[in-house]
PDB file of N, CA, C and O in Angstrom:
ATOM      1  N   MET J 942       0.833  16.274  -6.503  1.00 61.00           N
ATOM      2  CA  MET J 942       1.105  15.011  -6.268  1.00 61.00           C
ATOM      3  C   MET J 942       2.515  14.812  -5.738  1.00 61.00           C
ATOM      4  O   MET J 942       3.056  14.234  -5.032  1.00 61.00           O
ATOM      5  N   TYR J 943       3.487  15.488  -6.628  1.00 76.00           N
ATOM      6  CA  TYR J 943       4.711  15.254  -6.467  1.00 76.00           C
ATOM      7  C   TYR J 943       5.464  15.619  -5.087  1.00 76.00           C
ATOM      8  O   TYR J 943       6.076  14.853  -4.350  1.00 76.00           O
ATOM      9  N   ALA J 944       4.823  16.975  -4.729  1.00 82.00           N
ATOM     10  CA  ALA J 944       5.275  17.365  -3.333  1.00 82.00           C
ATOM     11  C   ALA J 944       4.744  16.656  -2.036  1.00 82.00           C
ATOM     12  O   ALA J 944       5.459  16.124  -1.288  1.00 82.00           O
ATOM     13  N   ARG J 945       3.636  15.985  -2.271  1.00 84.00           N
ATOM     14  CA  ARG J 945       3.012  14.952  -1.352  1.00 84.00           C
ATOM     15  C   ARG J 945       4.094  13.793  -1.259  1.00 84.00           C
ATOM     16  O   ARG J 945       4.154  13.238  -0.186  1.00 84.00           O
ATOM     17  N   ARG J 946       4.170  13.493  -2.256  1.00 86.00           N
ATOM     18  CA  ARG J 946       5.103  12.059  -2.218  1.00 86.00           C
ATOM     19  C   ARG J 946       6.321  12.254  -1.809  1.00 86.00           C
ATOM     20  O   ARG J 946       7.138  11.571  -0.943  1.00 86.00           O
ATOM     21  N   ARG J 947       7.079  13.545  -2.229  1.00 88.00           N
ATOM     22  CA  ARG J 947       8.382  13.914  -1.707  1.00 88.00           C
ATOM     23  C   ARG J 947       8.210  13.933  -0.143  1.00 88.00           C
ATOM     24  O   ARG J 947       9.273  13.604   0.548  1.00 88.00           O
ATOM     25  N   HIS J 948       7.103  14.735   0.540  1.00 92.00           N
ATOM     26  CA  HIS J 948       6.912  14.987   2.084  1.00 92.00           C
ATOM     27  C   HIS J 948       7.104  13.446   2.495  1.00 92.00           C
ATOM     28  O   HIS J 948       7.625  13.434   3.570  1.00 92.00           O
ATOM     29  N   ALA J 949       6.328  12.730   1.792  1.00 92.00           N
ATOM     30  CA  ALA J 949       5.794  11.053   2.645  1.00 92.00           C
ATOM     31  C   ALA J 949       7.432  10.452   2.648  1.00 92.00           C
ATOM     32  O   ALA J 949       7.763   9.810   3.459  1.00 92.00           O
ATOM     33  N   TYR J 950       7.919  10.586   1.474  1.00 93.00           N
ATOM     34  CA  TYR J 950       9.586   9.977   1.373  1.00 93.00           C
ATOM     35  C   TYR J 950      10.148  10.595   2.530  1.00 93.00           C
ATOM     36  O   TYR J 950      10.994   9.832   3.152  1.00 93.00           O
ATOM     37  N   PHE J 951      10.379  11.939   2.691  1.00 95.00           N
ATOM     38  CA  PHE J 951      11.311  12.577   3.743  1.00 95.00           C
ATOM     39  C   PHE J 951      10.804  12.093   5.076  1.00 95.00           C
ATOM     40  O   PHE J 951      11.619  11.916   6.175  1.00 95.00           O
ATOM     41  N   VAL J 952       9.726  12.002   5.341  1.00 95.00           N
ATOM     42  CA  VAL J 952       9.092  11.671   6.803  1.00 95.00           C
ATOM     43  C   VAL J 952       9.386  10.531   6.974  1.00 95.00           C
ATOM     44  O   VAL J 952      10.024  10.116   8.189  1.00 95.00           O
ATOM     45  N   MET J 953       9.382   9.301   5.834  1.00 94.00           N
ATOM     46  CA  MET J 953       9.562   8.012   6.001  1.00 94.00           C
ATOM     47  C   MET J 953      11.193   7.693   6.628  1.00 94.00           C
ATOM     48  O   MET J 953      11.542   7.084   7.155  1.00 94.00           O
ATOM     49  N   MET J 954      12.033   8.297   5.650  1.00 95.00           N
ATOM     50  CA  MET J 954      13.495   8.245   5.765  1.00 95.00           C
ATOM     51  C   MET J 954      13.858   9.080   7.187  1.00 95.00           C
ATOM     52  O   MET J 954      14.801   8.432   7.829  1.00 95.00           O
ATOM     53  N   GLY J 955      13.168  10.013   7.408  1.00 96.00           N
ATOM     54  CA  GLY J 955      13.641  10.624   8.681  1.00 96.00           C
ATOM     55  C   GLY J 955      13.089   9.694  10.062  1.00 96.00           C
ATOM     56  O   GLY J 955      13.871   9.629  10.765  1.00 96.00           O
ATOM     57  N   THR J 956      12.046   9.061   9.917  1.00 96.00           N
ATOM     58  CA  THR J 956      11.813   8.071  10.884  1.00 96.00           C
ATOM     59  C   THR J 956      12.825   6.815  10.641  1.00 96.00           C
ATOM     60  O   THR J 956      13.185   6.478  12.164  1.00 96.00           O
ATOM     61  N   CYS J 957      13.005   6.466   9.849  1.00 96.00           N
ATOM     62  CA  CYS J 957      14.141   5.282   9.685  1.00 96.00           C
ATOM     63  C   CYS J 957      15.462   5.760  10.558  1.00 96.00           C
ATOM     64  O   CYS J 957      15.996   5.153  11.251  1.00 96.00           O
ATOM     65  N   LEU J 958      15.811   7.065  10.055  1.00 96.00           N
ATOM     66  CA  LEU J 958      17.196   7.530  10.610  1.00 96.00           C
ATOM     67  C   LEU J 958      16.928   7.844  12.362  1.00 96.00           C
ATOM     68  O   LEU J 958      17.730   7.379  12.985  1.00 96.00           O
ATOM     69  N   ALA J 959      15.880   8.417  12.750  1.00 96.00           N
ATOM     70  CA  ALA J 959      15.631   8.247  14.213  1.00 96.00           C
ATOM     71  C   ALA J 959      15.459   6.925  14.733  1.00 96.00           C
ATOM     72  O   ALA J 959      15.883   6.783  16.008  1.00 96.00           O
ATOM     73  N   LEU J 960      14.879   6.077  14.503  1.00 96.00           N
ATOM     74  CA  LEU J 960      15.022   4.644  14.893  1.00 96.00           C
ATOM     75  C   LEU J 960      16.111   4.227  15.125  1.00 96.00           C
ATOM     76  O   LEU J 960      16.566   3.668  15.952  1.00 96.00           O
ATOM     77  N   PHE J 961      17.221   4.412  13.968  1.00 95.00           N
ATOM     78  CA  PHE J 961      18.462   3.871  13.896  1.00 95.00           C
ATOM     79  C   PHE J 961      19.455   4.464  15.113  1.00 95.00           C
ATOM     80  O   PHE J 961      20.113   3.695  15.726  1.00 95.00           O
ATOM     81  N   VAL J 962      19.015   5.732  15.115  1.00 96.00           N
ATOM     82  CA  VAL J 962      19.925   6.400  16.054  1.00 96.00           C
ATOM     83  C   VAL J 962      19.534   6.178  17.669  1.00 96.00           C
ATOM     84  O   VAL J 962      20.154   6.056  18.323  1.00 96.00           O
ATOM     85  N   LEU J 963      18.113   6.236  17.729  1.00 95.00           N
ATOM     86  CA  LEU J 963      17.720   6.107  19.300  1.00 95.00           C
ATOM     87  C   LEU J 963      18.049   4.420  19.561  1.00 95.00           C
ATOM     88  O   LEU J 963      18.022   4.581  20.548  1.00 95.00           O
ATOM     89  N   ALA J 964      17.903   3.774  18.586  1.00 95.00           N
ATOM     90  CA  ALA J 964      18.166   2.278  18.884  1.00 95.00           C
ATOM     91  C   ALA J 964      19.440   2.241  19.750  1.00 95.00           C
ATOM     92  O   ALA J 964      19.857   1.595  20.536  1.00 95.00           O
ATOM     93  N   TRP J 965      20.801   2.589  18.709  1.00 93.00           N
ATOM     94  CA  TRP J 965      21.946   2.478  19.238  1.00 93.00           C
ATOM     95  C   TRP J 965      22.524   3.520  20.103  1.00 93.00           C
ATOM     96  O   TRP J 965      23.543   3.500  20.760  1.00 93.00           O
ATOM     97  N   GLY J 966      21.715   4.576  20.193  1.00 95.00           N
ATOM     98  CA  GLY J 966      22.279   5.666  21.236  1.00 95.00           C
ATOM     99  C   GLY J 966      21.669   5.587  22.508  1.00 95.00           C
ATOM    100  O   GLY J 966      21.972   6.185  23.532  1.00 95.00           O
ATOM    101  N   VAL J 967      20.392   5.067  22.662  1.00 94.00           N
ATOM    102  CA  VAL J 967      19.610   5.126  24.103  1.00 94.00           C
ATOM    103  C   VAL J 967      19.094   3.703  24.193  1.00 94.00           C
ATOM    104  O   VAL J 967      19.538   3.396  25.275  1.00 94.00           O
ATOM    105  N   VAL J 968      18.343   3.230  23.300  1.00 94.00           N
ATOM    106  CA  VAL J 968      17.467   1.726  23.637  1.00 94.00           C
ATOM    107  C   VAL J 968      18.575   0.615  24.266  1.00 94.00           C
ATOM    108  O   VAL J 968      18.367   0.337  24.869  1.00 94.00           O
ATOM    109  N   ARG J 969      19.718   0.736  23.394  1.00 93.00           N
ATOM    110  CA  ARG J 969      20.584  -0.236  23.650  1.00 93.00           C
ATOM    111  C   ARG J 969      21.080  -0.447  25.221  1.00 93.00           C
ATOM    112  O   ARG J 969      21.413  -1.514  25.643  1.00 93.00           O
ATOM    113  N   LEU J 970      21.039   0.866  25.750  1.00 94.00           N
ATOM    114  CA  LEU J 970      21.259   0.762  27.209  1.00 94.00           C
ATOM    115  C   LEU J 970      20.662   0.019  28.152  1.00 94.00           C
ATOM    116  O   LEU J 970      21.052  -0.695  29.409  1.00 94.00           O
ATOM    117  N   TRP J 971      19.285  -0.127  27.638  1.00 95.00           N
ATOM    118  CA  TRP J 971      18.457  -0.909  28.637  1.00 95.00           C
ATOM    119  C   TRP J 971      17.960  -2.326  27.926  1.00 95.00           C
ATOM    120  O   TRP J 971      17.883  -3.172  28.627  1.00 95.00           O
ATOM    121  N   SER J 972      17.784  -2.170  26.885  1.00 95.00           N
ATOM    122  CA  SER J 972      17.596  -3.676  26.010  1.00 95.00           C
ATOM    123  C   SER J 972      18.091  -3.717  24.633  1.00 95.00           C
ATOM    124  O   SER J 972      17.406  -3.177  23.589  1.00 95.00           O
ATOM    125  N   VAL J 973      19.172  -4.947  24.491  1.00 95.00           N
ATOM    126  CA  VAL J 973      20.109  -4.874  23.299  1.00 95.00           C
ATOM    127  C   VAL J 973      18.620  -5.735  22.135  1.00 95.00           C
ATOM    128  O   VAL J 973      18.599  -5.279  21.039  1.00 95.00           O
ATOM    129  N   PRO J 974      17.917  -6.619  22.471  1.00 96.00           N
ATOM    130  CA  PRO J 974      16.811  -7.101  21.666  1.00 96.00           C
ATOM    131  C   PRO J 974      16.002  -6.040  21.309  1.00 96.00           C
ATOM    132  O   PRO J 974      15.622  -6.357  20.022  1.00 96.00           O
ATOM    133  N   VAL J 975      15.479  -5.157  21.966  1.00 96.00           N
ATOM    134  CA  VAL J 975      14.511  -3.838  21.570  1.00 96.00           C
ATOM    135  C   VAL J 975      15.511  -3.293  20.316  1.00 96.00           C
ATOM    136  O   VAL J 975      14.947  -2.893  19.462  1.00 96.00           O
ATOM    137  N   ALA J 976      16.644  -2.815  20.878  1.00 96.00           N
ATOM    138  CA  ALA J 976      17.605  -2.178  19.604  1.00 96.00           C
ATOM    139  C   ALA J 976      17.526  -2.829  18.433  1.00 96.00           C
ATOM    140  O   ALA J 976      17.391  -2.079  17.463  1.00 96.00           O
ATOM    141  N   VAL J 977      17.908  -4.084  18.507  1.00 96.00           N
ATOM    142  CA  VAL J 977      18.041  -4.779  17.290  1.00 96.00           C
ATOM    143  C   VAL J 977      16.372  -4.762  16.642  1.00 96.00           C
ATOM    144  O   VAL J 977      16.607  -4.707  15.195  1.00 96.00           O
ATOM    145  N   GLY J 978      15.724  -4.917  17.268  1.00 96.00           N
ATOM    146  CA  GLY J 978      13.927  -5.182  16.584  1.00 96.00           C
ATOM    147  C   GLY J 978      13.835  -3.521  15.976  1.00 96.00           C
ATOM    148  O   GLY J 978      13.359  -3.577  15.122  1.00 96.00           O
ATOM    149  N   MET J 979      14.462  -2.441  16.405  1.00 96.00           N
ATOM    150  CA  MET J 979      14.233  -1.121  16.057  1.00 96.00           C
ATOM    151  C   MET J 979      14.843  -1.018  14.731  1.00 96.00           C
ATOM    152  O   MET J 979      14.484  -0.505  13.766  1.00 96.00           O
ATOM    153  N   CYS J 980      16.152  -1.709  14.784  1.00 96.00           N
ATOM    154  CA  CYS J 980      16.838  -1.510  13.650  1.00 96.00           C
ATOM    155  C   CYS J 980      16.572  -2.482  12.486  1.00 96.00           C
ATOM    156  O   CYS J 980      16.705  -2.002  11.501  1.00 96.00           O
ATOM    157  N   VAL J 981      15.880  -3.451  12.743  1.00 96.00           N
ATOM    158  CA  VAL J 981      15.144  -4.175  11.826  1.00 96.00           C
ATOM    159  C   VAL J 981      13.987  -3.621  10.982  1.00 96.00           C
ATOM    160  O   VAL J 981      13.658  -3.598   9.893  1.00 96.00           O
ATOM    161  N   VAL J 982      13.179  -2.901  11.890  1.00 96.00           N
ATOM    162  CA  VAL J 982      12.074  -2.086  11.398  1.00 96.00           C
ATOM    163  C   VAL J 982      12.538  -0.809  10.551  1.00 96.00           C
ATOM    164  O   VAL J 982      11.995  -0.667   9.464  1.00 96.00           O
ATOM    165  N   ALA J 983      13.761  -0.402  11.145  1.00 96.00           N
ATOM    166  CA  ALA J 983      14.310   0.735  10.063  1.00 96.00           C
ATOM    167  C   ALA J 983      14.964   0.169   9.140  1.00 96.00           C
ATOM    168  O   ALA J 983      14.857   1.095   8.003  1.00 96.00           O
ATOM    169  N   MET J 984      15.163  -1.017   8.964  1.00 96.00           N
ATOM    170  CA  MET J 984      15.954  -1.412   7.691  1.00 96.00           C
ATOM    171  C   MET J 984      14.718  -1.635   6.518  1.00 96.00           C
ATOM    172  O   MET J 984      14.760  -1.759   5.369  1.00 96.00           O
ATOM    173  N   VAL J 985      13.596  -2.095   6.937  1.00 96.00           N
ATOM    174  CA  VAL J 985      12.476  -2.101   6.186  1.00 96.00           C
ATOM    175  C   VAL J 985      11.907  -0.832   5.573  1.00 96.00           C
ATOM    176  O   VAL J 985      11.261  -0.785   4.718  1.00 96.00           O
ATOM    177  N   ILE J 986      11.931   0.163   6.089  1.00 96.00           N
ATOM    178  CA  ILE J 986      11.505   1.563   5.771  1.00 96.00           C
ATOM    179  C   ILE J 986      12.029   2.241   4.452  1.00 96.00           C
ATOM    180  O   ILE J 986      11.385   2.390   3.462  1.00 96.00           O
ATOM    181  N   PRO J 987      13.260   1.963   4.272  1.00 96.00           N
ATOM    182  CA  PRO J 987      13.939   2.669   3.086  1.00 96.00           C
ATOM    183  C   PRO J 987      13.089   1.889   1.703  1.00 96.00           C
ATOM    184  O   PRO J 987      12.807   2.707   0.629  1.00 96.00           O
ATOM    185  N   PRO J 988      13.101   0.681   1.517  1.00 95.00           N
ATOM    186  CA  PRO J 988      12.599   0.289   0.132  1.00 95.00           C
ATOM    187  C   PRO J 988      10.960   0.951  -0.098  1.00 95.00           C
ATOM    188  O   PRO J 988      10.509   1.116  -1.078  1.00 95.00           O
ATOM    189  N   LEU J 989      10.434   0.688   1.318  1.00 94.00           N
ATOM    190  CA  LEU J 989       8.845   1.386   1.404  1.00 94.00           C
ATOM    191  C   LEU J 989       8.887   2.671   0.719  1.00 94.00           C
ATOM    192  O   LEU J 989       8.076   2.920  -0.008  1.00 94.00           O
ATOM    193  N   ALA J 990       9.811   3.351   1.506  1.00 93.00           N
ATOM    194  CA  ALA J 990       9.893   4.796   1.014  1.00 93.00           C
ATOM    195  C   ALA J 990      10.203   5.052  -0.516  1.00 93.00           C
ATOM    196  O   ALA J 990       9.704   5.942  -1.214  1.00 93.00           O
ATOM    197  N   ALA J 991      10.962   4.102  -1.024  1.00 93.00           N
ATOM    198  CA  ALA J 991      11.377   4.466  -2.449  1.00 93.00           C
ATOM    199  C   ALA J 991      10.032   3.952  -3.203  1.00 93.00           C
ATOM    200  O   ALA J 991       9.676   4.738  -4.407  1.00 93.00           O
ATOM    201  N   VAL J 992       8.988   3.159  -3.025  1.00 92.00           N
ATOM    202  CA  VAL J 992       8.172   2.788  -3.606  1.00 92.00           C
ATOM    203  C   VAL J 992       7.166   3.955  -3.468  1.00 92.00           C
ATOM    204  O   VAL J 992       6.586   4.127  -4.286  1.00 92.00           O
ATOM    205  N   VAL J 993       6.958   4.237  -2.230  1.00 88.00           N
ATOM    206  CA  VAL J 993       5.976   5.470  -2.137  1.00 88.00           C
ATOM    207  C   VAL J 993       6.384   6.610  -3.168  1.00 88.00           C
ATOM    208  O   VAL J 993       5.746   7.191  -3.622  1.00 88.00           O
ATOM    209  N   ALA J 994       7.843   6.992  -2.850  1.00 87.00           N
ATOM    210  CA  ALA J 994       8.171   8.339  -3.655  1.00 87.00           C
ATOM    211  C   ALA J 994       8.053   7.845  -5.182  1.00 87.00           C
ATOM    212  O   ALA J 994       8.139   8.963  -6.021  1.00 87.00           O
ATOM    213  N   ASN J 995       8.277   6.753  -5.674  1.00 86.00           N
ATOM    214  CA  ASN J 995       8.099   6.336  -7.214  1.00 86.00           C
ATOM    215  C   ASN J 995       6.877   6.143  -7.765  1.00 86.00           C
ATOM    216  O   ASN J 995       6.764   5.669  -8.913  1.00 86.00           O
ATOM    217  N   ARG J 996       5.901   6.199  -7.017  1.00 83.00           N
ATOM    218  CA  ARG J 996       4.667   5.830  -7.358  1.00 83.00           C
ATOM    219  C   ARG J 996       4.150   6.558  -8.085  1.00 83.00           C
ATOM    220  O   ARG J 996       4.095   7.757  -8.209  1.00 83.00           O
ATOM    221  N   ARG J 997       3.201   6.010  -9.165  1.00 77.00           N
ATOM    222  CA  ARG J 997       2.776   7.079 -10.218  1.00 77.00           C
ATOM    223  C   ARG J 997       1.220   7.783  -9.964  1.00 77.00           C
ATOM    224  O   ARG J 997       0.507   6.811  -9.331  1.00 77.00           O
ATOM    225  N   GLY J 998       1.313   8.797  -9.840  1.00 71.00           N
ATOM    226  CA  GLY J 998       0.007   9.606  -9.628  1.00 71.00           C
ATOM    227  C   GLY J 998      -0.890   9.700 -10.788  1.00 71.00           C
ATOM    228  O   GLY J 998      -0.543   9.308 -11.797  1.00 71.00           O
ATOM    229  N   PRO J 999      -2.087   9.993 -10.343  1.00 67.00           N
ATOM    230  CA  PRO J 999      -3.112   9.836 -11.368  1.00 67.00           C
ATOM    231  C   PRO J 999      -2.848  11.095 -12.440  1.00 67.00           C
ATOM    232  O   PRO J 999      -3.209  11.061 -13.617  1.00 67.00           O
ATOM    233  N   ASP J1000      -1.998  12.270 -12.074  1.00 63.00           N
ATOM    234  CA  ASP J1000      -1.862  13.435 -13.028  1.00 63.00           C
ATOM    235  C   ASP J1000      -0.526  13.210 -13.706  1.00 63.00           C
ATOM    236  O   ASP J1000      -0.081  14.213 -14.469  1.00 63.00           O
ATOM    237  N   ASP J1001       0.239  12.239 -13.389  1.00 65.00           N
ATOM    238  CA  ASP J1001       1.545  12.126 -13.700  1.00 65.00           C
ATOM    239  C   ASP J1001       1.781  11.376 -15.227  1.00 65.00           C
ATOM    240  O   ASP J1001       0.906  10.794 -15.730  1.00 65.00           O
ATOM    241  N   ARG J1002       2.572  12.042 -16.188  1.00 58.00           N
ATOM    242  CA  ARG J1002       2.846  11.491 -17.600  1.00 58.00           C
ATOM    243  C   ARG J1002       3.614   9.930 -16.988  1.00 58.00           C
ATOM    244  O   ARG J1002       4.181  10.029 -16.162  1.00 58.00           O
ATOM    245  N   TRP J1003       3.302   9.237 -18.006  1.00 65.00           N
ATOM    246  CA  TRP J1003       3.930   7.925 -17.882  1.00 65.00           C
ATOM    247  C   TRP J1003       4.718   7.466 -19.312  1.00 65.00           C
ATOM    248  O   TRP J1003       4.483   8.281 -20.072  1.00 65.00           O
ATOM    249  N   TRP J1004       5.557   6.564 -19.234  1.00 64.00           N
ATOM    250  CA  TRP J1004       6.529   6.459 -20.306  1.00 64.00           C
ATOM    251  C   TRP J1004       5.739   6.017 -21.749  1.00 64.00           C
ATOM    252  O   TRP J1004       6.130   6.123 -22.788  1.00 64.00           O
ATOM    253  N   ASP J1005       4.464   5.576 -21.694  1.00 64.00           N
ATOM    254  CA  ASP J1005       3.933   5.455 -23.001  1.00 64.00           C
ATOM    255  C   ASP J1005       2.760   6.416 -23.165  1.00 64.00           C
ATOM    256  O   ASP J1005       1.859   6.183 -24.237  1.00 64.00           O
ATOM    257  N   ASP J1006       2.657   7.560 -22.831  1.00 67.00           N
ATOM    258  CA  ASP J1006       1.796   8.514 -22.854  1.00 67.00           C
ATOM    259  C   ASP J1006       2.386   8.985 -24.247  1.00 67.00           C
ATOM    260  O   ASP J1006       3.735   9.063 -24.611  1.00 67.00           O
ATOM    261  N   PRO J1007       1.563   9.878 -25.141  1.00 67.00           N
ATOM    262  CA  PRO J1007       2.100  10.464 -26.308  1.00 67.00           C
ATOM    263  C   PRO J1007       3.100  11.555 -26.230  1.00 67.00           C
ATOM    264  O   PRO J1007       3.006  12.301 -25.193  1.00 67.00           O
ATOM    265  N   SER J1008       4.309  11.486 -26.774  1.00 72.00           N
ATOM    266  CA  SER J1008       5.372  12.615 -26.750  1.00 72.00           C
ATOM    267  C   SER J1008       4.684  13.935 -27.090  1.00 72.00           C
ATOM    268  O   SER J1008       5.624  15.114 -27.129  1.00 72.00           O
ATOM    269  N   GLY J1009       4.041  13.752 -28.201  1.00 77.00           N
ATOM    270  CA  GLY J1009       3.825  15.039 -28.769  1.00 77.00           C
ATOM    271  C   GLY J1009       4.230  15.106 -30.498  1.00 77.00           C
ATOM    272  O   GLY J1009       3.935  15.980 -31.108  1.00 77.00           O
ATOM    273  N   ASP J1010       5.220  14.204 -30.531  1.00 80.00           N
ATOM    274  CA  ASP J1010       5.743  14.107 -31.780  1.00 80.00           C
ATOM    275  C   ASP J1010       4.938  13.263 -32.675  1.00 80.00           C
ATOM    276  O   ASP J1010       5.206  11.986 -32.445  1.00 80.00           O
ATOM    277  N   PRO J1011       4.120  13.448 -33.514  1.00 81.00           N
ATOM    278  CA  PRO J1011       3.280  12.517 -34.320  1.00 81.00           C
ATOM    279  C   PRO J1011       4.047  11.337 -35.077  1.00 81.00           C
ATOM    280  O   PRO J1011       3.929  10.174 -34.878  1.00 81.00           O
ATOM    281  N   LYS J1012       5.320  11.596 -35.602  1.00 83.00           N
ATOM    282  CA  LYS J1012       6.070  10.509 -36.435  1.00 83.00           C
ATOM    283  C   LYS J1012       6.780   9.622 -35.267  1.00 83.00           C
ATOM    284  O   LYS J1012       6.498   8.364 -35.567  1.00 83.00           O
ATOM    285  N   SER J1013       7.276  10.078 -34.091  1.00 79.00           N
ATOM    286  CA  SER J1013       7.728   9.207 -33.207  1.00 79.00           C
ATOM    287  C   SER J1013       6.626   8.303 -32.499  1.00 79.00           C
ATOM    288  O   SER J1013       6.718   7.075 -32.141  1.00 79.00           O
ATOM    289  N   ASP J1014       5.373   9.104 -31.991  1.00 78.00           N
ATOM    290  CA  ASP J1014       4.391   8.312 -31.550  1.00 78.00           C
ATOM    291  C   ASP J1014       3.797   7.270 -32.378  1.00 78.00           C
ATOM    292  O   ASP J1014       3.549   5.930 -31.899  1.00 78.00           O
ATOM    293  N   GLU J1015       3.797   7.435 -33.673  1.00 82.00           N
ATOM    294  CA  GLU J1015       3.327   6.424 -34.749  1.00 82.00           C
ATOM    295  C   GLU J1015       4.321   5.241 -34.735  1.00 82.00           C
ATOM    296  O   GLU J1015       3.980   4.256 -34.817  1.00 82.00           O
ATOM    297  N   TRP J1016       5.500   5.535 -34.446  1.00 79.00           N
ATOM    298  CA  TRP J1016       6.466   4.863 -34.711  1.00 79.00           C
ATOM    299  C   TRP J1016       6.468   3.715 -33.535  1.00 79.00           C
ATOM    300  O   TRP J1016       6.503   2.508 -33.502  1.00 79.00           O
ATOM    301  N   TRP J1017       6.291   4.204 -32.273  1.00 76.00           N
ATOM    302  CA  TRP J1017       6.095   3.332 -30.817  1.00 76.00           C
ATOM    303  C   TRP J1017       5.067   2.832 -31.133  1.00 76.00           C
ATOM    304  O   TRP J1017       4.930   1.459 -30.422  1.00 76.00           O
ATOM    305  N   ASP J1018       3.932   3.208 -31.521  1.00 77.00           N
ATOM    306  CA  ASP J1018       2.590   2.699 -31.473  1.00 77.00           C
ATOM    307  C   ASP J1018       2.588   1.107 -32.319  1.00 77.00           C
ATOM    308  O   ASP J1018       2.173   0.294 -32.289  1.00 77.00           O
ATOM    309  N   GLU J1019       3.349   1.483 -33.516  1.00 80.00           N
ATOM    310  CA  GLU J1019       3.425   0.526 -34.445  1.00 80.00           C
ATOM    311  C   GLU J1019       4.374  -0.753 -33.947  1.00 80.00           C
ATOM    312  O   GLU J1019       3.874  -1.817 -34.111  1.00 80.00           O
ATOM    313  N   LEU J1020       5.270  -0.447 -33.084  1.00 77.00           N
ATOM    314  CA  LEU J1020       6.369  -1.269 -32.251  1.00 77.00           C
ATOM    315  C   LEU J1020       5.382  -2.123 -31.475  1.00 77.00           C
ATOM    316  O   LEU J1020       5.692  -3.280 -31.121  1.00 77.00           O
ATOM    317  N   ASP J1021       4.429  -1.326 -30.745  1.00 72.00           N
ATOM    318  CA  ASP J1021       3.676  -1.781 -29.447  1.00 72.00           C
ATOM    319  C   ASP J1021       2.798  -2.627 -30.241  1.00 72.00           C
ATOM    320  O   ASP J1021       1.797  -3.419 -29.306  1.00 72.00           O
ATOM    321  N   GLY J1022       2.283  -2.423 -31.241  1.00 76.00           N
ATOM    322  CA  GLY J1022       1.029  -3.072 -31.914  1.00 76.00           C
ATOM    323  C   GLY J1022      -0.298  -2.400 -31.586  1.00 76.00           C
ATOM    324  O   GLY J1022      -1.210  -3.032 -31.552  1.00 76.00           O
ATOM    325  N   LYS J1023      -0.203  -1.238 -31.484  1.00 71.00           N
ATOM    326  CA  LYS J1023      -1.176  -0.214 -30.900  1.00 71.00           C
ATOM    327  C   LYS J1023      -1.953   0.330 -32.179  1.00 71.00           C
ATOM    328  O   LYS J1023      -1.232   0.680 -33.229  1.00 71.00           O
ATOM    329  N   LYS J1024      -3.335   0.373 -32.239  1.00 70.00           N
ATOM    330  CA  LYS J1024      -3.984   1.216 -33.224  1.00 70.00           C
ATOM    331  C   LYS J1024      -4.007   2.475 -32.574  1.00 70.00           C
ATOM    332  O   LYS J1024      -4.410   2.971 -31.808  1.00 70.00           O
ATOM    333  N   ARG J1025      -3.618   3.426 -33.761  1.00 57.00           N
ATOM    334  CA  ARG J1025      -3.791   4.968 -33.491  1.00 57.00           C
ATOM    335  C   ARG J1025      -4.997   5.452 -33.568  1.00 57.00           C
ATOM    336  O   ARG J1025      -5.796   5.092 -34.602  1.00 57.00           O
ATOM    337  N   ARG J1026      -5.625   6.271 -32.622  1.00 58.00           N
ATOM    338  CA  ARG J1026      -6.844   6.882 -32.863  1.00 58.00           C
ATOM    339  C   ARG J1026      -6.742   8.229 -33.564  1.00 58.00           C
ATOM    340  O   ARG J1026      -5.711   9.016 -33.186  1.00 58.00           O
ATOM    341  N   ARG J1027      -7.429   8.514 -34.596  1.00 56.00           N
ATOM    342  CA  ARG J1027      -7.054   9.559 -35.408  1.00 56.00           C
ATOM    343  C   ARG J1027      -8.160  10.641 -35.287  1.00 56.00           C
ATOM    344  O   ARG J1027      -9.171  10.134 -35.208  1.00 56.00           O
TER     345      ARG J1027
END
């Protein structure tokens, strides 16, 4: 899953870079408003790419998964108010 998210991130960031470069390198010669619109679209892509890259997959460990250290897990469960399954 990590490779798929990384690939999607780089595709999105490459698209962002291509839009920005094309907007001010080529499109502005014909239409400045279209170039500005392309830059606005390019501006929205990086936050979306960060969300895609940092999304939790179904097989990913998460912060609240057991660490494997019984004492530590018991301590964190006590702090969170969780009941341990034994």
